[in-house]
Short mmCIF file of C-alpha atoms and ligand atoms in Angstrom, two decimals:
data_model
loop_
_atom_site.label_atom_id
_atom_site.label_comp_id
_atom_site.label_asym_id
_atom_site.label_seq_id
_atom_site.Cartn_x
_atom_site.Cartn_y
_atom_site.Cartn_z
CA UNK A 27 -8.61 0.86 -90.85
CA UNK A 28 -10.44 -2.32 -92.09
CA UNK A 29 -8.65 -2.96 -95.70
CA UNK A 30 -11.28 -5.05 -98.07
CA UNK A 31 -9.46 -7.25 -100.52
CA UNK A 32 -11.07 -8.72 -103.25
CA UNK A 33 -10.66 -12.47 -103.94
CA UNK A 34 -10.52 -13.92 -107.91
CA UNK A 35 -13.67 -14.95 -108.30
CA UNK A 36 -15.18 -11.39 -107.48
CA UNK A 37 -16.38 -9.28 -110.40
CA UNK A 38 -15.84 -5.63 -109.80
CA UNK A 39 -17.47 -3.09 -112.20
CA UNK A 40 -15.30 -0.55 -113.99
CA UNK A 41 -17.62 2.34 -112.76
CA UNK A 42 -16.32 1.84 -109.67
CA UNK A 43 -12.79 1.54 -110.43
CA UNK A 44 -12.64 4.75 -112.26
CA UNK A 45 -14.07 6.92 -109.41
CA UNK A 46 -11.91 7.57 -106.54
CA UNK A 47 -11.66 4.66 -103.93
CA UNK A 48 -11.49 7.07 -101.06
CA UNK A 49 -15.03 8.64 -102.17
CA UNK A 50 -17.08 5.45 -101.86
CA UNK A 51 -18.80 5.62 -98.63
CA UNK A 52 -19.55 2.09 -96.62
CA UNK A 53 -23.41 2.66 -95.49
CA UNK A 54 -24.29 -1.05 -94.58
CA UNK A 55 -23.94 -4.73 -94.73
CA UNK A 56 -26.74 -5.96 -96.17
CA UNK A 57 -28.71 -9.28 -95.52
CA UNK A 58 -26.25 -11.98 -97.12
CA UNK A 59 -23.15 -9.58 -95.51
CA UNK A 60 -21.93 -7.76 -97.95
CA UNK A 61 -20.81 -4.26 -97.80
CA UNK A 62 -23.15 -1.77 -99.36
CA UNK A 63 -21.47 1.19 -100.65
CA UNK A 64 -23.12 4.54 -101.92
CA UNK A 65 -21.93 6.46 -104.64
CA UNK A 66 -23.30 9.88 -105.73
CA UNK A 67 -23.73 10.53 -109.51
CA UNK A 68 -23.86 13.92 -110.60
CA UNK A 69 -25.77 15.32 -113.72
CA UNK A 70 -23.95 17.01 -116.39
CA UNK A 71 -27.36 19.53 -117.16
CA UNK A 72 -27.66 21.76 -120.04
CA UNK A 73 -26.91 25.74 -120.40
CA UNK A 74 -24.29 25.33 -117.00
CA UNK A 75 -21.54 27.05 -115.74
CA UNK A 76 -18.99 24.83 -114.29
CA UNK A 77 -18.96 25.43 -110.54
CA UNK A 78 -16.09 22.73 -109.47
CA UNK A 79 -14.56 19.57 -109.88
CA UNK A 80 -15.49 17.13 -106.73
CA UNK A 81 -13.69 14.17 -106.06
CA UNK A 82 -15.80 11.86 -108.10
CA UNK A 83 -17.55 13.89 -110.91
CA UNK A 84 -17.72 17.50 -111.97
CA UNK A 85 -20.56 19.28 -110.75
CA UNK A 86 -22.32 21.72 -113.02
CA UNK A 87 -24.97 23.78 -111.82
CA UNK A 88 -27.18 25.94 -113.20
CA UNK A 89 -27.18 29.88 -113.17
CA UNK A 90 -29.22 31.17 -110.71
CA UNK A 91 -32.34 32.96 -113.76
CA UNK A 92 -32.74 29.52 -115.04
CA UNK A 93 -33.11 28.54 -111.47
CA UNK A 94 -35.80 31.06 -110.54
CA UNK A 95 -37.45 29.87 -113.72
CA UNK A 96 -37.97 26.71 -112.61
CA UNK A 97 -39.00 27.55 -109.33
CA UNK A 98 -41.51 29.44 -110.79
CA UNK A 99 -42.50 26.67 -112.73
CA UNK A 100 -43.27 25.07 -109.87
CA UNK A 101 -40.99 22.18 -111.34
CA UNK A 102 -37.84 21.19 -112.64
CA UNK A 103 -37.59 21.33 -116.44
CA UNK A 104 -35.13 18.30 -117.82
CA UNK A 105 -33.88 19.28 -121.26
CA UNK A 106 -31.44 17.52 -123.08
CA UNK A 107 -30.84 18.61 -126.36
CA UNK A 108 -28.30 20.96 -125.90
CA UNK A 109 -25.82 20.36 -123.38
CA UNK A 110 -23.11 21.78 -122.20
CA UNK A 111 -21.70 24.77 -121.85
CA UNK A 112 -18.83 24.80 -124.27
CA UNK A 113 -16.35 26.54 -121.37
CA UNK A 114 -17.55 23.45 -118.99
CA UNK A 115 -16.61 21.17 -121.79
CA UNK A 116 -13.03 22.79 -122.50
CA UNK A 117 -12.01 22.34 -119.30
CA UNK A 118 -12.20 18.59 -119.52
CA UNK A 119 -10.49 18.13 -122.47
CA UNK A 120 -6.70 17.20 -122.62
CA UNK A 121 -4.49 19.19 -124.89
CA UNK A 122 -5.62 16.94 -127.91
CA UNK A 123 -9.63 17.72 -127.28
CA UNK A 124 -10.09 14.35 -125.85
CA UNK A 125 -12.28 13.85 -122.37
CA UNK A 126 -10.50 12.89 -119.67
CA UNK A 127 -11.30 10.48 -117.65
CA UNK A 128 -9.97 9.62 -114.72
CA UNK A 129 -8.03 6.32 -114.66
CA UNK A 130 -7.17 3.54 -111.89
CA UNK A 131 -3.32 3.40 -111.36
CA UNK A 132 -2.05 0.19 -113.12
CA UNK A 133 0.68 0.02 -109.95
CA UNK A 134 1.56 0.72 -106.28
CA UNK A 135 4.30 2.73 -108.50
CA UNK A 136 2.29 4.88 -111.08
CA UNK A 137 0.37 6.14 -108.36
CA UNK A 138 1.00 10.10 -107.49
CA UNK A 139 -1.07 10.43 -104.28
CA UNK A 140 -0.64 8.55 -101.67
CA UNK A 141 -4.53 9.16 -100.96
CA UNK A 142 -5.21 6.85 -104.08
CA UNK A 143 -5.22 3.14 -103.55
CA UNK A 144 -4.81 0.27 -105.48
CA UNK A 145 -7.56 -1.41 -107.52
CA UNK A 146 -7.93 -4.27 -104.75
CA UNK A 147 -7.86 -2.24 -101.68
CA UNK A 148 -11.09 0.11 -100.32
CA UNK A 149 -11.13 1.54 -97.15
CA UNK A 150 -14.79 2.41 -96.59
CA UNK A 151 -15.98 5.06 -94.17
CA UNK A 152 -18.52 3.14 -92.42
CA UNK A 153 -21.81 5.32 -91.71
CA UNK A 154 -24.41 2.56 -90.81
CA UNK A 155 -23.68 -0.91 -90.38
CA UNK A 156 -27.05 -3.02 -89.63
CA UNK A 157 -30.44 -4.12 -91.41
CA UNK A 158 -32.07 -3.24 -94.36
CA UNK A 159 -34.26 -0.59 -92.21
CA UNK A 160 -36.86 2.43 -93.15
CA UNK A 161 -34.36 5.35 -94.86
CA UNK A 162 -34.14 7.91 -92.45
CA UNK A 163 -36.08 10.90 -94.20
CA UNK A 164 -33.34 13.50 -94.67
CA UNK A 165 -31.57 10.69 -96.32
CA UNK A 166 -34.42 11.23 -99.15
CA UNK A 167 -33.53 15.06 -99.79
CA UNK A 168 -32.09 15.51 -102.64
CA UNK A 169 -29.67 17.14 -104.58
CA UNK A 170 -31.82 17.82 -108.51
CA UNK A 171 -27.91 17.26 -110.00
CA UNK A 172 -27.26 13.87 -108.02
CA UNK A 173 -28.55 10.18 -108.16
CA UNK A 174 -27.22 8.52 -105.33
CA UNK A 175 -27.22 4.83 -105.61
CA UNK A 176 -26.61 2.17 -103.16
CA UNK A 177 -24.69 -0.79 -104.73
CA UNK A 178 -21.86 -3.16 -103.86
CA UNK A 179 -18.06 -2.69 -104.81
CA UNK A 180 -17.15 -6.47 -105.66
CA UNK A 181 -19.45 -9.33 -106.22
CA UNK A 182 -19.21 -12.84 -107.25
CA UNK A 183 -20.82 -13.52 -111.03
CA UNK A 184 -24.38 -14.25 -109.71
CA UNK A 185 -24.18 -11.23 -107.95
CA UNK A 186 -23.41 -8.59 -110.67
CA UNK A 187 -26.51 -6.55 -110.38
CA UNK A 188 -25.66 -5.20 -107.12
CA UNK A 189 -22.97 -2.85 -108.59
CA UNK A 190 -23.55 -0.42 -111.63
CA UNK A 191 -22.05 -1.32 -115.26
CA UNK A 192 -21.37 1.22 -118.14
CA UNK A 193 -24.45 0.20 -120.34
CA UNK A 194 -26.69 1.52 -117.70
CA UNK A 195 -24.92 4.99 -118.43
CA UNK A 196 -25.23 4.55 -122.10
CA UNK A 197 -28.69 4.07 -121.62
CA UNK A 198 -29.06 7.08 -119.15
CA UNK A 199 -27.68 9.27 -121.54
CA UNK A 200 -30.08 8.44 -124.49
CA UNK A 201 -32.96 8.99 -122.17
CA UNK A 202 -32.08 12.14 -121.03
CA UNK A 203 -31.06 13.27 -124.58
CA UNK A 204 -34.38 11.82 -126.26
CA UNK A 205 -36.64 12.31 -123.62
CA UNK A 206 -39.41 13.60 -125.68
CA UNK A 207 -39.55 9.84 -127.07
CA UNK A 208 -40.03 8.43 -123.97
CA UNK A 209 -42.48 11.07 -122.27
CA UNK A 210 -45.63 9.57 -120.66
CA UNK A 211 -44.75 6.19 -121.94
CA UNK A 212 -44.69 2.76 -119.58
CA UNK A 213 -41.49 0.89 -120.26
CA UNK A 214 -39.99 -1.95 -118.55
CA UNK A 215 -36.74 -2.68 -118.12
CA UNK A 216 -35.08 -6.05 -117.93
CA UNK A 217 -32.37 -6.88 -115.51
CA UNK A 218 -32.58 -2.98 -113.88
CA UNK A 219 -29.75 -4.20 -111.16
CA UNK A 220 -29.20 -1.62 -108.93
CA UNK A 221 -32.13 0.70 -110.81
CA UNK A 222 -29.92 3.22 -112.08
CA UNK A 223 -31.70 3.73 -115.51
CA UNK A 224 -35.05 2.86 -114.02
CA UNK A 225 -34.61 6.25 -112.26
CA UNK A 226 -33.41 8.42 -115.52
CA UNK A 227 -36.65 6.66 -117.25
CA UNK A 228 -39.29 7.21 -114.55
CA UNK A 229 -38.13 11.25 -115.00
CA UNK A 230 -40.15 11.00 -118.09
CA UNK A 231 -42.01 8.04 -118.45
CA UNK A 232 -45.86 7.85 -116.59
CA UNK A 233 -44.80 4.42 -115.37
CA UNK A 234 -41.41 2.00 -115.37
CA UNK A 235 -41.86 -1.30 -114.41
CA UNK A 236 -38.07 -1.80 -113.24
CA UNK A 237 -37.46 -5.58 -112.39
CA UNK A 238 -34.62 -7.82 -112.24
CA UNK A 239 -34.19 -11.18 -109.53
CA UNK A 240 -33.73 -12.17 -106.39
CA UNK A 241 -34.74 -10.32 -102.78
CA UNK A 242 -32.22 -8.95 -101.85
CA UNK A 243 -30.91 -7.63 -105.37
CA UNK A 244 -34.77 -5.93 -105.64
CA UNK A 245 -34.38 -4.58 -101.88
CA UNK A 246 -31.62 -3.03 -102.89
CA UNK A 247 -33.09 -1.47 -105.76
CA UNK A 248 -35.95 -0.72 -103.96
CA UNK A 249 -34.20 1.39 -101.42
CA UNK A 250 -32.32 3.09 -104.45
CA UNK A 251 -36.23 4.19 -105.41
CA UNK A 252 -36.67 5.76 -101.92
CA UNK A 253 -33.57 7.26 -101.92
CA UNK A 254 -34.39 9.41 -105.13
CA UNK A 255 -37.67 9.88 -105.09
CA UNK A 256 -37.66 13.91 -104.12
CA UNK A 257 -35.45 13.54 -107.26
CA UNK A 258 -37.81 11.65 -109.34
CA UNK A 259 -40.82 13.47 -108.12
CA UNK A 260 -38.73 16.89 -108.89
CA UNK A 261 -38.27 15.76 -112.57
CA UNK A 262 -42.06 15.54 -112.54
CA UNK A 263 -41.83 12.52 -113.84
CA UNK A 264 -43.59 8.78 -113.16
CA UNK A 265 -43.82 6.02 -110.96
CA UNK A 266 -41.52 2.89 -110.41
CA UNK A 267 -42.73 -0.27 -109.66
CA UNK A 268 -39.96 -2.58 -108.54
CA UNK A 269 -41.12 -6.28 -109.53
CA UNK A 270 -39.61 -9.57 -109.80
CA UNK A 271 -39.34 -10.93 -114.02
CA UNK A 272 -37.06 -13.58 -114.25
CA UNK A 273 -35.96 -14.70 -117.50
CA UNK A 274 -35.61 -17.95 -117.34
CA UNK A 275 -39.64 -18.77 -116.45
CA UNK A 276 -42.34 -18.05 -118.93
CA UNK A 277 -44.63 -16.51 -116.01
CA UNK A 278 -44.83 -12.79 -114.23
CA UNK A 279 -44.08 -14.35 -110.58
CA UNK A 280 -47.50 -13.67 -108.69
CA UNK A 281 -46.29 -15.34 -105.31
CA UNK A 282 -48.45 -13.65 -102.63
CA UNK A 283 -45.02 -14.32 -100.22
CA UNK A 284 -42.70 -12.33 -102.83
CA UNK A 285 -42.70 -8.84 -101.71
CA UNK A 286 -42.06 -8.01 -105.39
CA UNK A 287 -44.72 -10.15 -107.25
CA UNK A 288 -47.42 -8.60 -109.49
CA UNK A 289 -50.94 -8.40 -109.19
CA UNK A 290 -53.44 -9.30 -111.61
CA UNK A 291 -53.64 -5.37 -112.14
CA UNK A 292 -50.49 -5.12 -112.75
CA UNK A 293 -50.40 -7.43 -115.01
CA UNK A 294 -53.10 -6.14 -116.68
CA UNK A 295 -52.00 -2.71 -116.88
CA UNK A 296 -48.19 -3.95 -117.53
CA UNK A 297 -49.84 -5.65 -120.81
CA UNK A 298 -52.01 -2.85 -121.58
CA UNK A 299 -49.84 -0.07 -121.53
CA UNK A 300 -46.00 -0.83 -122.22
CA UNK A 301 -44.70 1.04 -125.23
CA UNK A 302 -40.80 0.86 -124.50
CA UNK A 303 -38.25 -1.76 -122.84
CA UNK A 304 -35.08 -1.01 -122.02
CA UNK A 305 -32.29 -3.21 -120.85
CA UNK A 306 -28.83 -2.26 -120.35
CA UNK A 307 -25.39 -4.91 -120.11
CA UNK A 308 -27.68 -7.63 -119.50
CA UNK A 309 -25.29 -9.58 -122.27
CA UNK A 310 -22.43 -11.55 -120.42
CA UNK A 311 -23.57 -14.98 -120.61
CA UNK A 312 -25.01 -17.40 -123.84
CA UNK A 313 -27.96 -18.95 -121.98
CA UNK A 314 -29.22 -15.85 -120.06
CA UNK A 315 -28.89 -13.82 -123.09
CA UNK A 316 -30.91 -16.52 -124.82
CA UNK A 317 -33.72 -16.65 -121.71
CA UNK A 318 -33.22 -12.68 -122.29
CA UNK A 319 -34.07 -12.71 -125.91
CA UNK A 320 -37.19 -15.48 -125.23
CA UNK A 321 -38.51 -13.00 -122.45
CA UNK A 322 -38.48 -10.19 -125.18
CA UNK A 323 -40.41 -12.87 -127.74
CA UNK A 324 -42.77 -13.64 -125.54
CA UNK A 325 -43.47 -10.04 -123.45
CA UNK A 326 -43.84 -8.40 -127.09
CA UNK A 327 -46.17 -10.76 -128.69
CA UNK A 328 -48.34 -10.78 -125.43
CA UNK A 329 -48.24 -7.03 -125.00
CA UNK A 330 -51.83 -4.89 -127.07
CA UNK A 331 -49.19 -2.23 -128.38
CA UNK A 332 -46.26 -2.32 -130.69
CA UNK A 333 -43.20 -1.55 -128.71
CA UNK A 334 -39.74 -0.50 -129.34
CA UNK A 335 -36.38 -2.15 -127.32
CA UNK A 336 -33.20 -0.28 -126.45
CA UNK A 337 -30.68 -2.54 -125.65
CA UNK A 338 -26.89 -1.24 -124.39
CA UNK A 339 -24.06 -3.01 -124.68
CA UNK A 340 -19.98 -3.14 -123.21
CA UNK A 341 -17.62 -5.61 -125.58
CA UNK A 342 -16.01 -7.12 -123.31
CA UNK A 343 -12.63 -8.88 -124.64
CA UNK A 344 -11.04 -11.85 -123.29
CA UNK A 345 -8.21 -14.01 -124.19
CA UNK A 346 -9.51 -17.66 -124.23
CA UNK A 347 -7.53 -20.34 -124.58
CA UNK A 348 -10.35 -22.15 -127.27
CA UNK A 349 -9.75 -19.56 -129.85
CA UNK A 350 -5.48 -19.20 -128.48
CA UNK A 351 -6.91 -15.10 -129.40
CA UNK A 352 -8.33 -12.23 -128.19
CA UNK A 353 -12.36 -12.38 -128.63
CA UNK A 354 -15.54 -10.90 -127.39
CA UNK A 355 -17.78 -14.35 -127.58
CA UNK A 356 -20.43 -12.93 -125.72
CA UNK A 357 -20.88 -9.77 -127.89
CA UNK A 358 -20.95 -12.61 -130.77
CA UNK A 359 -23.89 -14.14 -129.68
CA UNK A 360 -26.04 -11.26 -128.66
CA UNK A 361 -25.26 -10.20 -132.13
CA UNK A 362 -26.38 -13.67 -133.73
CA UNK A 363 -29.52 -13.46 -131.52
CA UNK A 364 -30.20 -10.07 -132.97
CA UNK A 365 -30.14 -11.09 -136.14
CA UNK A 366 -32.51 -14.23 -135.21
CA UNK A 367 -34.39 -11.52 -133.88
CA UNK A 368 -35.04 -9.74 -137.21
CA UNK A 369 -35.58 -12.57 -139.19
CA UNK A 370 -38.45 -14.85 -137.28
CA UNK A 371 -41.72 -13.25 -136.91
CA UNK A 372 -44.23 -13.82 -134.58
CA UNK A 373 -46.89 -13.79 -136.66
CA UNK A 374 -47.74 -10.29 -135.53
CA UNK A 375 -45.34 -8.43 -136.13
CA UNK A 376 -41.85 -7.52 -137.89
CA UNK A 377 -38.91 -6.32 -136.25
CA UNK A 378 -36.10 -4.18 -137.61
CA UNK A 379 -32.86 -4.01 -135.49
CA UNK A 380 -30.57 -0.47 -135.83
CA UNK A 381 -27.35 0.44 -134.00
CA UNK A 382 -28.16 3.89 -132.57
CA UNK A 383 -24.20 5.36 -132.63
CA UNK A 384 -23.29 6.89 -129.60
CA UNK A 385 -23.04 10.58 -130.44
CA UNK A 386 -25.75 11.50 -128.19
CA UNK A 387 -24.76 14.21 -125.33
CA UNK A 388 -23.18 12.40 -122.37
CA UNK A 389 -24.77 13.65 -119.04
CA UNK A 390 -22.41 11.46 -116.70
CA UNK A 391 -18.61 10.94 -116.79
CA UNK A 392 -17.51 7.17 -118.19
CA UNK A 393 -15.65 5.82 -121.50
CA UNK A 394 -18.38 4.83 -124.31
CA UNK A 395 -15.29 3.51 -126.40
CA UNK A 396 -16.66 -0.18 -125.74
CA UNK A 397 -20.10 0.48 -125.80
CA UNK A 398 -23.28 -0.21 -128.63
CA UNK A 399 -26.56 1.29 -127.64
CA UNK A 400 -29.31 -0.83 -130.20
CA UNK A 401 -32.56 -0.29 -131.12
CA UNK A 402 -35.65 -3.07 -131.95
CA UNK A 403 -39.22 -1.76 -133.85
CA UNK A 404 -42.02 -3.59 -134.23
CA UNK A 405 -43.85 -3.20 -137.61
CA UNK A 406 -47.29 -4.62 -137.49
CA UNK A 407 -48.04 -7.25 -139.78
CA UNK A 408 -51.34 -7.02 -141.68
C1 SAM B 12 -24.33 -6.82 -115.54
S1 SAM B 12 -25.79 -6.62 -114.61
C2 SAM B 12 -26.48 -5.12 -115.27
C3 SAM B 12 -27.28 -4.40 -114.26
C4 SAM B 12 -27.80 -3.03 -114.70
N1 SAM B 12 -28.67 -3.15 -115.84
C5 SAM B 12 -26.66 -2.10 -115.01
O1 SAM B 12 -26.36 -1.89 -116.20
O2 SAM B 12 -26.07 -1.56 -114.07
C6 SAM B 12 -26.88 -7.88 -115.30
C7 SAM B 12 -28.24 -7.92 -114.69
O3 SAM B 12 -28.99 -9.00 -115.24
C8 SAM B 12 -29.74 -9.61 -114.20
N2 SAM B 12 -30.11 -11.01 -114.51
C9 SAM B 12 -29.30 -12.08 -114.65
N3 SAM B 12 -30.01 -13.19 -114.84
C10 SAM B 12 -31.33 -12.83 -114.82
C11 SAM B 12 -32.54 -13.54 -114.96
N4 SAM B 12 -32.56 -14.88 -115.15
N5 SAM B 12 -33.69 -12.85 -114.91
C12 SAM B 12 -33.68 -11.52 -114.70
N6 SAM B 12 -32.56 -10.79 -114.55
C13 SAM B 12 -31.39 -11.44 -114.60
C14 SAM B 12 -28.77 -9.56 -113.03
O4 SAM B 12 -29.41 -9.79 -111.79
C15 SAM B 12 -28.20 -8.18 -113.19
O5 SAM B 12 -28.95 -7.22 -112.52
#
């Protein structure tokens, strides 16, 4: 079997390392040739039984009454504010009431199947290997408990939207558990990667503008879109528009060649209409998080409504040699900006900056140990 190894300068996301190597399934190369992997995500819904523990999630599903119900309905009903089923939630928890999660083995040694592999090794199942092509149509049926995602395992730093990161869960999570403050809104979200929380929003927004950089990053999030749209269109919710907003330019692109450029109405309507933007571990690096915080200046004061601005957050902790210590720089400096944030005004309006704690319900399995979700409103000045 082919054996993948990743090199040192290849940036692998902890969401995949905590689900099972031998569960990510190899679907494609894509365009530059890396492998593209897909990875279900199951939904941890409200009032469940538990049904079973799969390889790379629990699956809950719902009793068959509530089902009928929302057949009946004609649609699927996504509530949040309760949600689990207290017997689902016991049997997750170790004998001390903490979740467990599983972990990667730290060793060849600690490991205690022989099924499990190392953190450098995957063996993919190849399904597909070829071009970016149409999605065949029963690829598009969906499960209502699963988001499957297309993403890459390992990456080099430029590359890092093309696999999924632990804010985007965060983020996911406070959606689903607030949705009535996001219902019928437009929101945009900033550096969407692979479009994993573009799809949670777009089950209750009217419209998401989900954009991020680079073709064959949006491709890829594009075909995540396709891939979940019987999902998306089950939720009843809205519709995603995949476009290109880099934050280093001051200008929507509007390329007629870019496949993900914007029109003048969608400009129009992007300016007109968005209430709520959402980015989630878009804070690794001083001078994009900088470019980040300039797009958010400048998309706010243009926009004809106040808006609010969820950002999510991993610390990330390094030893550096600079500080001969353990320290989270880039955590440091989105904090300064936030700050800068709260204190200059743009002459329209005022913005107040709250850490939302993370005791919201958690619909997918991941550690939120290292993670901030915050929160920017607008207050208009008279
Ligand atoms: C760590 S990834 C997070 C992706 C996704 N939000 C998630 O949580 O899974 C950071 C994202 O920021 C995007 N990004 C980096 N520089 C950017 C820029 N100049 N303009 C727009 N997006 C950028 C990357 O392409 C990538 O998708």
């Amino acid at each position: 079997m082919e054996v993948i190894t990743f090199t040192k300068d290849t940036v692998l996301s902890d969401v995949h390392v905590h689900s099972s190597s031998k569960k990510h399934l190899m679907v494609r190369l894509n365009k530059v040739g890396q492998p593209v992997f897909r990875t279900h995500f199951k939904i941890l819904w409200q009032n469940s039984t538990l049904e079973s523990a799969s390889e790379d999630c629990i699956i809950i599903t719902d009793n068959e009454d509530k089902e009928k119900q929302r057949k009946d309905e004609g649609s699927l009903v996504f509530k949040a504010t309760k949600l689990y089923d207290m017997q689902a939630i016991e049997n997750l928890l170790d004998e001390d009431g903490d979740l467990e999660v599983q972990r990667r083995p730290q060793s060849p040694s600690d490991r205690d199947d022989t099924r499990e592999y190392a953190r450098d090794v995957v063996c993919p199942t190849i399904l597909t290997i070829g071009s970016d092509g149409q999605i065949e149509e029963e690829e598009c049926v969906n499960n209502k408990d699963v988001i499957k995602i297309e993403h890459t395992m390992a990456t080099p730093l430029e590359d890092v939207g093309k696999q999924i990161w632990h804010g985007a869960f965060l983020l996911a999570d406070y959606i689903l558990s607030q949705e009535d403050l996001f219902r019928g809104c437009t929101a945009l979200e900033l550096g969407a990667g692979t479009g994993f929380t573009s799809i949670i929003m777009s089950t209750v927004a009217k419209t998401v503008y989900c954009t991020d950089v680079g073709d064959d990053l949006l491709e890829m999030c594009e075909r995540n879109m396709v891939l979940n749209r019987t999902f998306t269109e089950q939720a009843g919710g809205g519709q995603i528009k995949v476009k290109e907003l880099n934050w280093l330019k001051n200008q929507l692109c509007t390329d007629p060649e870019n496949p993900y450029s914007w029109t003048e109405d969608d400009i129009a309507q992007f300016y007109d209409h968005t209430t709520v933007i959402i980015a989630a571990d878009v804070f690794y690096d001083d001078d994009l998080t900088d470019a980040l915080f300039k797009t958010l200046y400048r998309i706010t004061h243009a926009l004809r409504s106040n808006c609010i601005i969820y950002l999510s957050m991993e610390r990330r902790y390094n030893f550096t040699l600079r500080h001969m210590d353990v320290t989270c720089d880039a955590y440091n400096h989105f904090r300064n900006c936030l700050n800068n944030f709260e204190t200059t005004s743009n002459g329209k309006q005022r913005w107040s900056v709250q850490e939302i704690k993370p005791v919201f319900p958690q619909f997918f399995i991941y550690e939120r140990e290292h993670l901030e979700l915050w929160k920017m409103t607008a207050t208009p000045l008279t």
